[in-house]
Each structure stands twice: as C-alpha cells, then as structure tokens.
Tab-separated table of C-alpha atoms and ligand atoms in Angstrom:
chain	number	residue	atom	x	y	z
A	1	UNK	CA	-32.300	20.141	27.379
A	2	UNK	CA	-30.375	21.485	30.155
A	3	UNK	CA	-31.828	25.049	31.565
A	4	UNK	CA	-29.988	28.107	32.206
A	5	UNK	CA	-31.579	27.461	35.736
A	6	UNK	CA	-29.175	24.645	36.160
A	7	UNK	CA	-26.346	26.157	34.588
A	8	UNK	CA	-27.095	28.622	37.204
A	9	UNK	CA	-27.002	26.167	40.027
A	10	UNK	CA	-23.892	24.425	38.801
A	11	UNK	CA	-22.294	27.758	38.722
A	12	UNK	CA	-23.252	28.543	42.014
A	13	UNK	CA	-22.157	25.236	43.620
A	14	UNK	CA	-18.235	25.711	41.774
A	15	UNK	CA	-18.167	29.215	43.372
A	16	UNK	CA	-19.284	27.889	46.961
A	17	UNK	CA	-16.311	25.735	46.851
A	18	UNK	CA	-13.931	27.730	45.879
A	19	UNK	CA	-15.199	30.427	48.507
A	20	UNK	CA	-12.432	33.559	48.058
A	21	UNK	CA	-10.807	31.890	44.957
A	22	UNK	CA	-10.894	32.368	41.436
A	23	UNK	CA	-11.408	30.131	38.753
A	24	UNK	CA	-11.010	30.169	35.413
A	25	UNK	CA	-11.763	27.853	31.970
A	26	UNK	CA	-10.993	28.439	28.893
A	27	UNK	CA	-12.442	27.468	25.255
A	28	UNK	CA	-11.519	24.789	23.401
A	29	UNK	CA	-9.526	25.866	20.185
A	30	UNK	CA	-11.072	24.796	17.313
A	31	UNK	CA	-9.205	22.605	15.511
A	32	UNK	CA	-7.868	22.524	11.962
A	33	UNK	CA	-8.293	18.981	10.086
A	34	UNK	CA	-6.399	20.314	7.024
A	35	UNK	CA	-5.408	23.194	5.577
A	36	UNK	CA	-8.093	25.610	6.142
A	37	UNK	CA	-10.713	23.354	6.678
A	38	UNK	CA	-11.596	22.826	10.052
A	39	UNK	CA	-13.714	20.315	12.726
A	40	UNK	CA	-16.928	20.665	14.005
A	41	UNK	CA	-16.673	22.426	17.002
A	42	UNK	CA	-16.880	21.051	19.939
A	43	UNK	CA	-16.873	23.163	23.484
A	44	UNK	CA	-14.555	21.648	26.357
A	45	UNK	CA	-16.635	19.825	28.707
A	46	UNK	CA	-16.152	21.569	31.770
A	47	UNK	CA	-16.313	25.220	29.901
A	48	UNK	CA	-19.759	23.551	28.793
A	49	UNK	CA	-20.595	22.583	31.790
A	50	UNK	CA	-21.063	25.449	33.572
A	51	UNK	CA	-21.798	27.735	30.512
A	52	UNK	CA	-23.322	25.751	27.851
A	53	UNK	CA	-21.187	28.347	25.471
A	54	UNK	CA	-19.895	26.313	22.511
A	55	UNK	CA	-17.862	29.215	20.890
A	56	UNK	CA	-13.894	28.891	20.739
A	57	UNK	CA	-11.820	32.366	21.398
A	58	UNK	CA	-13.454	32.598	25.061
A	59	UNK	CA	-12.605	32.344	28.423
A	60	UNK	CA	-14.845	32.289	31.860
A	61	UNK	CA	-14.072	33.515	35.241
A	62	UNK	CA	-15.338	33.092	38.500
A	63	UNK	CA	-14.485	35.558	41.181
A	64	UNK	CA	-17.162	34.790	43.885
A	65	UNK	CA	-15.091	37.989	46.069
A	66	UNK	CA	-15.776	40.063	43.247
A	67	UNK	CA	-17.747	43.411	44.662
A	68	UNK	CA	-19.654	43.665	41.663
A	69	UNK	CA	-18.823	40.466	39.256
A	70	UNK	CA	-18.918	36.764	39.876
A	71	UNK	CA	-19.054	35.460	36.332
A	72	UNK	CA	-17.324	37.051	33.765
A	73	UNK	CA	-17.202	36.020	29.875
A	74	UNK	CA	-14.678	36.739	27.445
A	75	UNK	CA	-16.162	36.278	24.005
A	76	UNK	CA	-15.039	36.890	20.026
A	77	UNK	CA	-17.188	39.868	19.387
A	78	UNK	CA	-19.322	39.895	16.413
A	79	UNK	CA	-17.756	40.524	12.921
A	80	UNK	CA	-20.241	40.892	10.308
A	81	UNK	CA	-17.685	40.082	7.511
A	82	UNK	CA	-15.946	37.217	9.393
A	83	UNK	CA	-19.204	35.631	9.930
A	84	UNK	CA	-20.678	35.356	6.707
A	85	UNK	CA	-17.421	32.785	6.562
A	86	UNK	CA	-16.984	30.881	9.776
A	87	UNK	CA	-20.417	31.206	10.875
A	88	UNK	CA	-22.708	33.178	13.432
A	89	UNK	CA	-20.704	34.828	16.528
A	90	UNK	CA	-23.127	35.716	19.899
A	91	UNK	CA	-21.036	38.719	20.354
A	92	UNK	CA	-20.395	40.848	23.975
A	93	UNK	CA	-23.818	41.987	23.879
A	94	UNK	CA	-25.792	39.380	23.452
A	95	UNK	CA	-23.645	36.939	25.288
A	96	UNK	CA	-24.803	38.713	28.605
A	97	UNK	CA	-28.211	38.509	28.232
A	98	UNK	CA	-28.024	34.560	26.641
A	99	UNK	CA	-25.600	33.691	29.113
A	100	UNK	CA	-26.600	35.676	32.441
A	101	UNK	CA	-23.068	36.379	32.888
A	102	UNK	CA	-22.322	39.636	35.163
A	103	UNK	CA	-20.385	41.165	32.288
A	104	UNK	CA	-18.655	40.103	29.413
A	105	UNK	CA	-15.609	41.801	27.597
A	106	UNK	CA	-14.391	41.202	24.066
A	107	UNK	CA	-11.463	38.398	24.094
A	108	UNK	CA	-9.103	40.669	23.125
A	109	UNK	CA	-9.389	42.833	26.588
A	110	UNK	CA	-8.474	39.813	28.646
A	111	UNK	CA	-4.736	40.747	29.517
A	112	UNK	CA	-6.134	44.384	30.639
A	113	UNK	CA	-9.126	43.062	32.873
A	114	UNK	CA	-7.910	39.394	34.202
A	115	UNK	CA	-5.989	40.836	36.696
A	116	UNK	CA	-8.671	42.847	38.543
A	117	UNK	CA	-10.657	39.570	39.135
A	118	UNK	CA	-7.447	37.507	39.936
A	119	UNK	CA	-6.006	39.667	42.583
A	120	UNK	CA	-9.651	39.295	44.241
A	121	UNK	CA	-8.529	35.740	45.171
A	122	UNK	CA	-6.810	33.896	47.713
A	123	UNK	CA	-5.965	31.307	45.379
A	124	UNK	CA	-6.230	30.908	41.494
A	125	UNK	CA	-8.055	26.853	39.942
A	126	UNK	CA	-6.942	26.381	36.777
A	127	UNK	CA	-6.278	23.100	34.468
A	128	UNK	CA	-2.710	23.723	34.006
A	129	UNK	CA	-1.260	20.971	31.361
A	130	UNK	CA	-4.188	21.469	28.565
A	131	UNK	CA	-2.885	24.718	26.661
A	132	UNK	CA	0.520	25.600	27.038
A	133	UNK	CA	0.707	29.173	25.644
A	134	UNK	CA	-2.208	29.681	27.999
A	135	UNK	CA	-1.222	28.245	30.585
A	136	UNK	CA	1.871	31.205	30.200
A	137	UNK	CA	-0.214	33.827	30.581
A	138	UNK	CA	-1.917	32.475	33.736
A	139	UNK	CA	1.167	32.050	35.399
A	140	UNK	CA	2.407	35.614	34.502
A	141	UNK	CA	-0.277	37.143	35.526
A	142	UNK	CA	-0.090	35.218	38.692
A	143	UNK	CA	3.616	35.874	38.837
A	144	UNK	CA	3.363	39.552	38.656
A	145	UNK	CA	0.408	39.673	41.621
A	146	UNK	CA	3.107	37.820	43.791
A	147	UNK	CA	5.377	40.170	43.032
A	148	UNK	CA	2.995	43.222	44.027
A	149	UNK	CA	1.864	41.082	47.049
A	150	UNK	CA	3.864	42.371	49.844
A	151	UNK	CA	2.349	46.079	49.001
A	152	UNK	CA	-1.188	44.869	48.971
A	153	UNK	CA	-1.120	42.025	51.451
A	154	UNK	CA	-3.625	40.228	49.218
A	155	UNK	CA	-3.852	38.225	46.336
A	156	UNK	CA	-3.623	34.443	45.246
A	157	UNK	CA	-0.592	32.430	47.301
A	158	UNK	CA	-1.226	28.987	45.475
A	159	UNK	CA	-2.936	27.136	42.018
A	160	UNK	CA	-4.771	24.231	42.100
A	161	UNK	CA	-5.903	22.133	39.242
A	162	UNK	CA	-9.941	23.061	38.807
A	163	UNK	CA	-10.635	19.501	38.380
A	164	UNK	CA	-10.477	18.460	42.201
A	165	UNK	CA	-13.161	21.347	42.778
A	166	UNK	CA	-15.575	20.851	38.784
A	167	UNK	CA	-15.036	16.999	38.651
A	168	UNK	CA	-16.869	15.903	41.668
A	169	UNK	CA	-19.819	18.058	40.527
A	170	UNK	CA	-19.753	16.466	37.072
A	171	UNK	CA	-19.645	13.161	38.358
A	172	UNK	CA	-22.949	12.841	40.009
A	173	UNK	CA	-25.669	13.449	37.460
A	174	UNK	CA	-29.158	15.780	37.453
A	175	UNK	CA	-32.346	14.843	35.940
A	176	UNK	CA	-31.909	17.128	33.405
A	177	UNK	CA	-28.153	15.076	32.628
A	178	UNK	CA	-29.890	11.682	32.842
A	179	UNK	CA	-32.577	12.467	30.748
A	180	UNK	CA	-29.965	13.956	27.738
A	181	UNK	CA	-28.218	10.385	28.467
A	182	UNK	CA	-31.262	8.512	28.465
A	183	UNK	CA	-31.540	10.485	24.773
A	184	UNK	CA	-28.493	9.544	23.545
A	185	UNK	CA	-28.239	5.752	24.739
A	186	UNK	CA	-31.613	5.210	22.981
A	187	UNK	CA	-30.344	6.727	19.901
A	188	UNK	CA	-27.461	4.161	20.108
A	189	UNK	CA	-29.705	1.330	20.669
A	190	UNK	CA	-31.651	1.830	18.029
A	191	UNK	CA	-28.956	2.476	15.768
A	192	UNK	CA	-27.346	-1.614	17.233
A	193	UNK	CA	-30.521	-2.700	16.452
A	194	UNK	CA	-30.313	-1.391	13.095
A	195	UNK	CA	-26.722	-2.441	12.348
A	196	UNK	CA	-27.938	-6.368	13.793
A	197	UNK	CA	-30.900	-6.258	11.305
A	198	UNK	CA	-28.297	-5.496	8.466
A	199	UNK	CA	-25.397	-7.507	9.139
A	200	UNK	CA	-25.016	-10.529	7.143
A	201	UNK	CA	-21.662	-12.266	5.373
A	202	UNK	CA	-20.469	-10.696	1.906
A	203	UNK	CA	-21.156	-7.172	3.593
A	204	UNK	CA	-18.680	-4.605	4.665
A	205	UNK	CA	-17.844	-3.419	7.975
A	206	UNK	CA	-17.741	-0.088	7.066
A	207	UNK	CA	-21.109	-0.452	5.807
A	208	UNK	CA	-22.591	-1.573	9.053
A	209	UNK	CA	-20.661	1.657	10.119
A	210	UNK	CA	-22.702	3.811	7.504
A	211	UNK	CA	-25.651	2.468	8.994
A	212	UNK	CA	-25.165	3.191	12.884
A	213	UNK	CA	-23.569	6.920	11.751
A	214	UNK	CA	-26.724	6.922	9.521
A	215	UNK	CA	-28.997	6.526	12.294
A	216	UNK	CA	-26.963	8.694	14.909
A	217	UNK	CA	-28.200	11.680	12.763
A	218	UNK	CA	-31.527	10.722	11.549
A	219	UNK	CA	-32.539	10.456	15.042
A	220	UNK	CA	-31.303	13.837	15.564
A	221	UNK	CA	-27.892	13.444	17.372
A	222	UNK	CA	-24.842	15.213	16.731
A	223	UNK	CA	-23.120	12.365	15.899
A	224	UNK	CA	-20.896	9.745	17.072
A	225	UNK	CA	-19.448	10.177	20.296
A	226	UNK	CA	-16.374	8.077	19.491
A	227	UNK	CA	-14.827	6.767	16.578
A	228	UNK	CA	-17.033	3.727	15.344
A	229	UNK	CA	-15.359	0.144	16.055
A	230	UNK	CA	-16.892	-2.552	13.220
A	231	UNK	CA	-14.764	-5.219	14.487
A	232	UNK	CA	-15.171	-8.916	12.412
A	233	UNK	CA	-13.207	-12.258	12.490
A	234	UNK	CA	-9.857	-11.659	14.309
A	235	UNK	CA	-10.195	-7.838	14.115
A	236	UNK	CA	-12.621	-7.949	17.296
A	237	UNK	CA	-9.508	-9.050	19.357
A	238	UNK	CA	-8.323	-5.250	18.321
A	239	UNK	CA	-10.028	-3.092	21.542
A	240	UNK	CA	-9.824	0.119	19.210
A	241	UNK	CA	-10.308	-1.294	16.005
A	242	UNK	CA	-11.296	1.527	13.113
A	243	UNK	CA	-10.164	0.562	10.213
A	244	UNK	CA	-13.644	-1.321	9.337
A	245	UNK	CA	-12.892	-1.854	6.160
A	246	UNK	CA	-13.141	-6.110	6.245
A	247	UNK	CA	-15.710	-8.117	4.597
A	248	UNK	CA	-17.192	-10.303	6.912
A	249	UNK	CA	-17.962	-14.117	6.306
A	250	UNK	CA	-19.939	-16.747	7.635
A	251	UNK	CA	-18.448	-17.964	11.156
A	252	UNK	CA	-17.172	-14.631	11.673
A	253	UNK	CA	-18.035	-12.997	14.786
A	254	UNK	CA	-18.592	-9.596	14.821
A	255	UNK	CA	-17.699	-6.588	17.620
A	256	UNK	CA	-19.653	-3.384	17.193
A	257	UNK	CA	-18.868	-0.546	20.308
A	258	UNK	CA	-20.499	2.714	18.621
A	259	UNK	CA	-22.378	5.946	20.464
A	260	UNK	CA	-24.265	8.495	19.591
A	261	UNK	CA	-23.694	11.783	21.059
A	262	UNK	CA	-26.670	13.679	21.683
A	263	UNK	CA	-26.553	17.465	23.332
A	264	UNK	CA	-22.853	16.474	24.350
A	265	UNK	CA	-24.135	13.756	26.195
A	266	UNK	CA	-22.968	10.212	24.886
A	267	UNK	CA	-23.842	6.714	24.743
A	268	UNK	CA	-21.591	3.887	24.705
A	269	UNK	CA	-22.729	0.211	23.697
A	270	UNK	CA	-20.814	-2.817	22.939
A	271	UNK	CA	-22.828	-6.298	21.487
A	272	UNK	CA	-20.925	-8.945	19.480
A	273	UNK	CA	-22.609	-11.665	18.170
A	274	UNK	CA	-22.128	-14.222	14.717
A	275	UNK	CA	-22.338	-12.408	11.182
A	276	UNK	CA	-24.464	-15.149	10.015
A	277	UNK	CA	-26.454	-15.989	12.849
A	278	UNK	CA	-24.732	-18.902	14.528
A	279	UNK	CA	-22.176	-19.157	16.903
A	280	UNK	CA	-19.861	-21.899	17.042
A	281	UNK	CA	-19.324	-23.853	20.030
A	282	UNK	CA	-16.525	-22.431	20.689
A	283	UNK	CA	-17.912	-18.432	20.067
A	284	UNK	CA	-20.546	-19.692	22.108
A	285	UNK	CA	-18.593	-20.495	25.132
A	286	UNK	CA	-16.546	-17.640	25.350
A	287	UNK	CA	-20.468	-14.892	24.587
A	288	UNK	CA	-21.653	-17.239	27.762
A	289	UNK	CA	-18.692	-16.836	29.748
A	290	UNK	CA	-18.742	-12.484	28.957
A	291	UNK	CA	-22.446	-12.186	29.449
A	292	UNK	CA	-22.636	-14.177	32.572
A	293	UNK	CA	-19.310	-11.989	34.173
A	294	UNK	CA	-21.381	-8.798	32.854
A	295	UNK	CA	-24.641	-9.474	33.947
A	296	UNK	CA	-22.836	-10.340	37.799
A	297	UNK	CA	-20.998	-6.948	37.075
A	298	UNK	CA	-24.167	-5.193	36.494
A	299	UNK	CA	-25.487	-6.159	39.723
A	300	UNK	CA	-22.390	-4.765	42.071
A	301	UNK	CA	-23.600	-1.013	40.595
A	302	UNK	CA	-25.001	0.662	43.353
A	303	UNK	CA	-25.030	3.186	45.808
A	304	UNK	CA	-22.271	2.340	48.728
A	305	UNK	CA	-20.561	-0.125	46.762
A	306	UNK	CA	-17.137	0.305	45.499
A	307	UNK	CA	-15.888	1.154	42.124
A	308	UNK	CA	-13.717	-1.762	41.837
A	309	UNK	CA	-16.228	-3.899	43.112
A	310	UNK	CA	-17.891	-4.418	39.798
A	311	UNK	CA	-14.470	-4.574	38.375
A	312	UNK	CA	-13.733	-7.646	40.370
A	313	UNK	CA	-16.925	-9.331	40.094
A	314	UNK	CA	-15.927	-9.318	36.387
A	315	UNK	CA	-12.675	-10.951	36.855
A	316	UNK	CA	-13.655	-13.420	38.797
A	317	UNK	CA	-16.232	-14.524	36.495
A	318	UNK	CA	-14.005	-14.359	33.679
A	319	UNK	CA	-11.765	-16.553	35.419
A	320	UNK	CA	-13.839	-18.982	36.326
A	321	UNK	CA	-15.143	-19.544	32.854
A	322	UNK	CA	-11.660	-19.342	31.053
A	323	UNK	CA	-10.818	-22.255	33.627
A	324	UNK	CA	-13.391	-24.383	33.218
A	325	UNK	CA	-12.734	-23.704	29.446
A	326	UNK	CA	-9.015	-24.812	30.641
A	327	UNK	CA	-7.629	-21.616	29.263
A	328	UNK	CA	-6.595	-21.008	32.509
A	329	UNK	CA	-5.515	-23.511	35.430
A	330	UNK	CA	-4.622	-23.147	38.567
A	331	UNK	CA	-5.853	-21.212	41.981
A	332	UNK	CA	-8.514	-18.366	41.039
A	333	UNK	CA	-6.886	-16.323	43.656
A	334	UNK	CA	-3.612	-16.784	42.377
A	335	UNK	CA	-4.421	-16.122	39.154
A	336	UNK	CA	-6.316	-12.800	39.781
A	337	UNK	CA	-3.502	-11.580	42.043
A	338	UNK	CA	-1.056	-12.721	39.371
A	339	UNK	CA	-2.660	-11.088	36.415
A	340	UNK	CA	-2.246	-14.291	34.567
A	341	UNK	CA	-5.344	-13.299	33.108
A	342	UNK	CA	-4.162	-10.422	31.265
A	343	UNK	CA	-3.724	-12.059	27.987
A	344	UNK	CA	-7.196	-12.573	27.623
A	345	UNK	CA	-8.822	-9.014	29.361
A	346	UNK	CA	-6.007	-6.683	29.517
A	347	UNK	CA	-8.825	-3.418	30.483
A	348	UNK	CA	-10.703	-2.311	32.970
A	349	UNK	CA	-14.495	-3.525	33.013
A	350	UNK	CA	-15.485	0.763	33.092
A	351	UNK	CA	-15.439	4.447	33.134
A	352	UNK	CA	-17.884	6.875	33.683
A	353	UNK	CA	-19.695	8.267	31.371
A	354	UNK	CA	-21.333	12.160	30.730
A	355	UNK	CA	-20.239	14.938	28.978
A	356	UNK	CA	-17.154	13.025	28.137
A	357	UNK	CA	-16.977	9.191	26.954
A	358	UNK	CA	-14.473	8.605	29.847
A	359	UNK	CA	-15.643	11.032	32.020
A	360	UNK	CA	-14.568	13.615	34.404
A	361	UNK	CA	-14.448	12.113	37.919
A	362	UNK	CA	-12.081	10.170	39.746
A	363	UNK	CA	-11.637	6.826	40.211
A	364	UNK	CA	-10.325	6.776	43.681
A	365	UNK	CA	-10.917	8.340	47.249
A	366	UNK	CA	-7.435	8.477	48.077
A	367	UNK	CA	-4.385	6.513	47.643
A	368	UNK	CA	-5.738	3.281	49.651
A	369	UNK	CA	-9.833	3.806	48.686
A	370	UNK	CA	-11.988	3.464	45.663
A	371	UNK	CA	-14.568	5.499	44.860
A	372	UNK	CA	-18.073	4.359	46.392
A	373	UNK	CA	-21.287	4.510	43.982
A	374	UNK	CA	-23.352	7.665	45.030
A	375	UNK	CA	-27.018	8.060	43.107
A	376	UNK	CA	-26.496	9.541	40.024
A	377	UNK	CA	-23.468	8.433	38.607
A	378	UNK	CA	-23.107	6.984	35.223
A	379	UNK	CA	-20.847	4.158	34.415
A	380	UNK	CA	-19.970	1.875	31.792
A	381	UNK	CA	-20.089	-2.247	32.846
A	382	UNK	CA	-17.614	-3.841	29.676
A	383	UNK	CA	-16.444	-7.192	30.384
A	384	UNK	CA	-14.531	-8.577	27.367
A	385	UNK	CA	-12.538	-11.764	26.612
A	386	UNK	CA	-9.933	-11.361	23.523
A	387	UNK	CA	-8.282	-14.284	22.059
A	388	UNK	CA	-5.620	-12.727	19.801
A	389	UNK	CA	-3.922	-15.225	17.135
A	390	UNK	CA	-0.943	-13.479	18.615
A	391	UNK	CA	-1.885	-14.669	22.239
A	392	UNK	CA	1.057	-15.964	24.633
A	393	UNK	CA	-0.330	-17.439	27.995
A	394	UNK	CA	1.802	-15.983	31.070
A	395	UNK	CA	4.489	-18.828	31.505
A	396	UNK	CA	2.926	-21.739	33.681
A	397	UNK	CA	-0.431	-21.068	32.235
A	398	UNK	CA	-1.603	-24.217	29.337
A	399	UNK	CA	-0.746	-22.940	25.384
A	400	UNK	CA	-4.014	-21.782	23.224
A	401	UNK	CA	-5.527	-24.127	20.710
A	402	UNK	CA	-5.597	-22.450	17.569
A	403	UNK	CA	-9.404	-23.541	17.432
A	404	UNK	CA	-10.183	-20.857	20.381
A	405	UNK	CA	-7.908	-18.053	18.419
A	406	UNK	CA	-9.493	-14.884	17.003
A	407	UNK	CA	-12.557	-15.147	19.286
A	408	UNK	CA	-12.988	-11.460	20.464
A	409	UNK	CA	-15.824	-10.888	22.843
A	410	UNK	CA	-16.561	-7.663	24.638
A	411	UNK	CA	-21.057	-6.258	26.185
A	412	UNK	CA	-21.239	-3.043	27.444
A	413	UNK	CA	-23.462	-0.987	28.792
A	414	UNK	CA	-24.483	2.189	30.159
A	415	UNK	CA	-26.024	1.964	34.042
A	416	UNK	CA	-27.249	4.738	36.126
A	417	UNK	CA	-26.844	4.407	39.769
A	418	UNK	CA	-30.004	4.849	41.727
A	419	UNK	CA	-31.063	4.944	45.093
A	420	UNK	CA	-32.420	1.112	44.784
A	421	UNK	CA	-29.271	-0.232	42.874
A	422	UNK	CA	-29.286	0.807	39.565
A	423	UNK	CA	-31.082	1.087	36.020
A	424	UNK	CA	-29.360	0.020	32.680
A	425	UNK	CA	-29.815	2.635	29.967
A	426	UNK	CA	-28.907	0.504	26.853
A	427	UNK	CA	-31.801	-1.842	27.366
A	428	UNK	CA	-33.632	-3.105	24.484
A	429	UNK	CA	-30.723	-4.831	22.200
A	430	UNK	CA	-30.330	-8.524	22.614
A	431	UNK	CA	-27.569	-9.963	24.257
B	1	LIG	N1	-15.753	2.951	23.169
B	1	LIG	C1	-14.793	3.331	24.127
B	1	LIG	C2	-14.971	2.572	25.364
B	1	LIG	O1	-15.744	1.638	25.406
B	1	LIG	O2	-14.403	2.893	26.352
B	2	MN	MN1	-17.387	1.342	24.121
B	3	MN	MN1	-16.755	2.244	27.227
C-alpha cells in the first residue's frame, strides 16, 4: 500500500523542481468499450502517481508560488442520482480531506479558477499530445496570459512536457513501490506455475489463459496487466500473440508472457517450455541458447552500468549460439553491427517496469549516452530467439532448415536494481 505520506513526498519533490512553475495532469477519460458499456477504470499513471485519485472528470494542479494553494483538485462532485448508476463519486468535500489537497473545486469551475494558479507561474508542464480538446484549453488559457503579459510583467513565457520533470521521479522506485511489485510479480509466478502444472497436449490455449486470469484475481489482483499471450507451435514466433485460441499438441512448444497487475503495479513474466514435457533437440538448443544470453543479461543489471549494456550482453550471446547452431556465420562483430541478426530477435531485451508495463522513464541521457542503472529501478531482462516459417536470413547469411522453423523462444523477468547488483523478482518458476 502506498501512504498518503509518500504521495506527500512525491508531491513535494515535483513541486521542488518545477520551483515558480505550474503543473498540471489531468484524468484519464474513461473509456467506452461499446455502446454504453464502459471499461474498468483505470487512473493515468502519473495523475496516480502523485494523487492516488482513480476518478475520471478531474484535473490536478501544482502552483508551488501559490500564496495560499499548492495542490489543487478538480473533482466530479457527488450526484446522488448519477451514482446509484456509475458508481460512488468522493465529491469536493471529501476529496480534501482524503486527498490533503489545499482546495478542491467542482470540475466544472476549472475555466473560472485555472487561470489564477497559471498566471502564478513562470512557466506552465503539461503532457501536450495525450488529449487534444484539452490540450486546447491549456493553450488558450496560456494564450490569453501572454496576451495580458506586458500589463502584468508576469506570467508563464514557455511549456514544457511534464514528463522530463515526473518521469525521472517515477523511474527510481520506493520501498513502498517495490514492495506493491514484489506483490504483483508473485501473483504472476504463481499464476506460471499454475498454467505449467495444467498444460498438456489436447488442451486449449485459451484455457491455460483462463487459468493465469483465474489466478490473477483469486490472489487478489486487479487483473492482468497486459493482454495475455498463450503462444503454441508456430504462434510463439508471434511477439504479441492474443488470439490463444490453438490447441496445442505434443512437440509443440509453448510461449506464455502474462502479468498480474496488483495496486497498479505490474508484473511481467515470460517462460516457454514443451506442451508435453520434452523438448526436441532442436527446441532444446535454441531454450539453451535464450537462457544462457538471459541469465549473462541478468548479471549486467546494476547500479553504474549502462542500459544497453544488458542489451548487448544479450546479443552477443544470442549470436554466438545461433552461430555455433550455423544459423548465423560470419564475424560476431560484423554481424551485431550489421543487424544480420534481426530475423531471429528483432526487440529490445527490456523496458522498465512500474506503474506502467513499459514504464515512464527514459532510456537515454542524452543524444550520445544511455541511461546508467541507479538503485531502485525496475527493468525487464527478455532475450528471445523467433524462428518464423516465414523467416528470410539477411542476404549473405546461410538459408533456414525447415527442421529449426516455428521454434519461438523468449524468458523474462522482472529485476530490481540494488545497491549490490540486483535481485530478480520473478524467482520461483523453472526455467
Ligand atoms: N508483455 C509485454 C512485454 O513483455 O513487453
Ligand atoms: Mn512480457
Ligand atoms: Mn516485457
């Protein structure tokens, strides 16, 4: 559970670097799946973040040069009759003393009070590019404070994009944060394990699905954090396979990547392994070949180390196997700087991982620099070797025996960076 403590402290740390700015975040809308039948909700991550609101219809502001407000909420207020249909509403009241916000006005009184807390800044953050008829009314209400600006001599002169002042924050997880992941990656272990104990040929992939959804909500968590992939025979050479709706057979291999979301934290696990049991020689070459460029991957996770370090570790040791496999010839270096590898592992080997399944955060320092591992951060280590039937080797390379086609191997992981290297999460489903 994350306290309103650390909500508190997040809060605090966003408006320390912003300093005279203002920021502001607004709601996801909740979406319609048909009709008049709509999702689950589900909060945008920064809103949540430094809230932990999950209402739609509301907006949050942060005016740290406020006199008398720093965070203000904008909430649907309560409506008795509208509730008994859509559900339970926190309303203005309430929402203060819940939320700790300074004050909070009914949605519907945004246009008449945004302005007092904008003009308080020297510069607005805002994700521009998410919500187009909001992002309107940001700009007009920045566009009219320019146009009042030479009478006051104050105001906001630029917009920036809130990520490059939130993201950095949500990259580099608390206690609280690791132990909601730790929640939800052993929810998705248990629920592999369960799928692995059910699996066998004549079933259904989408019933090996039933059973991993089953267990993401008997365990208690909200859910899955992704859409399930149930990947058998030549389907596992698919990355986003979710159709799952093949019987598997003997010989078949079989690619499960399912999470469970828990508190809006998620897990994310990959584990393939044979439908009946066995691998053949060729299924086993290709596991070996994954697990061994994973488990070298693994170990390149820690603090001071690159992100593309791990990255490369896995492509090298991908490379290495496929050649001694002689699905690839030729000079390693060559062949990595080439991309004649692609064919095979045409992804990345991670992503973060937090509030978001590819989370916030980037990837890079600047233009010429990766990222470098700081304690705390959360990645995903997912090495994966795909042997399409449709497979064509980059010119020069040898052709594919049909005997290695339909072979689709990807293990992932979840691994925490700590101050002595780093701790996998997903521990405790063979591999
Ligand atoms: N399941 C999505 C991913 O592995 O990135
Ligand atoms: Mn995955
Ligand atoms: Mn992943």
């Amino acid at each position: 559970m994350i306290l309103s403590t650390e909500y508190q402290q997040r809060r605090q740390k966003l408006m320390k670097t912003i300093g005279k700015g203002v920021a502001i975040f607004r709601s996801a809308p909740q979406s319609v799946m048909h009709n008049d039948v709509e999702y689950v909700y589900r909060q945008e991550s920064d809103f949540y973040y430094l809230t932990g609101f999950n209402e739609s219809e509301a907006v949050v502001v942060f005016a740290p040069n406020h006199k008398e407000h720093q965070f203000i909420l904008f909430v649907e207020p309560k409506d008795l009759t509208k509730e008994i249909w859509t559900g339970y509403r926190i309303g203005v009241e309430d929402a203060k003393i819940v939320y700790g916000a300074d004050i909070v006005y009914p949605i519907n009184e945004l246009d008449e009070k945004l302005p007092e807390y904008l003009v308080t800044g020297d510069r607005i953050y805002y994700q521009l590019g998410r919500d187009l008829y909001f992002n309107e009314k940001i700009i007009s209400h920045w566009q009219k404070l320019i146009a009042s600006y030479p009478k006051r001599g104050s105001g906001p002169v630029a917009l920036e994009d809130s990520n490059f002042v939130l993201h950095p924050l949500r990259l580099v997880k608390s206690e609280a944060e690791i132990a909601m992941l730790r929640k939800a990656t052993e929810i998705s272990v248990k629920a592999h394990q369960r799928a692995r104990e059910f699996v066998q040929p004549g079933r259904y992939e989408y019933e090996v699905q039933a059973e991993i959804e089953h267990t993401f909500r008997l365990l208690g968590g909200d859910g899955m954090a992704y859409p399930s992939i149930v990947a058998s025979g030549e389907n596992s050479c698919i990355l986003h396979y979710i159709d799952n709706n093949r019987r598997m057979e003997a010989g078949d291999l079989l690619l499960i990547d399912a999470g469970c979301c828990y508190g809006y934290y998620n897990g994310d696990i990959t584990r393939t392994f044979p439908v009946n049991g066995e691998f053949t020689p060729q299924q086993k070459d290709i596991y070996q070949l994954v697990l061994s460029a994973q488990l070298q991957a693994i170990e390149q996770v820690k603090p001071g180390n690159t992100y593309n370090q791990f990255h490369d570790k896995a492509v090298e040791g991908l490379v290495e196997g496929l050649k001694e496999l002689k699905l690839l010839e030729g000079d390693s270096k060559e062949i990595i700087e080439g991309k004649k590898y692609e064919p095979f592992y045409m992804h990345r080997t991670g992503h973060w991982l937090g509030l978001d399944v590819h989370d916030a955060g980037s990837y890079k320092k600047d233009s010429e620099n990766w990222a470098t591992f700081q304690v705390g951060n959360v990645v995903t280590v997912e090495p994966g070797i795909y042997i399409s039937p449709y497979i064509k080797p980059v010119e020069g390379q040898p052709e594919i025996p049909d005997y290695w086609k339909g072979i689709g191997v990807r293990i992932e992981d979840d691994v925490l960076v700590t101050e002595s290297g780093n701790e996998v999460l997903t521990i405790g489903i063979e591999k």
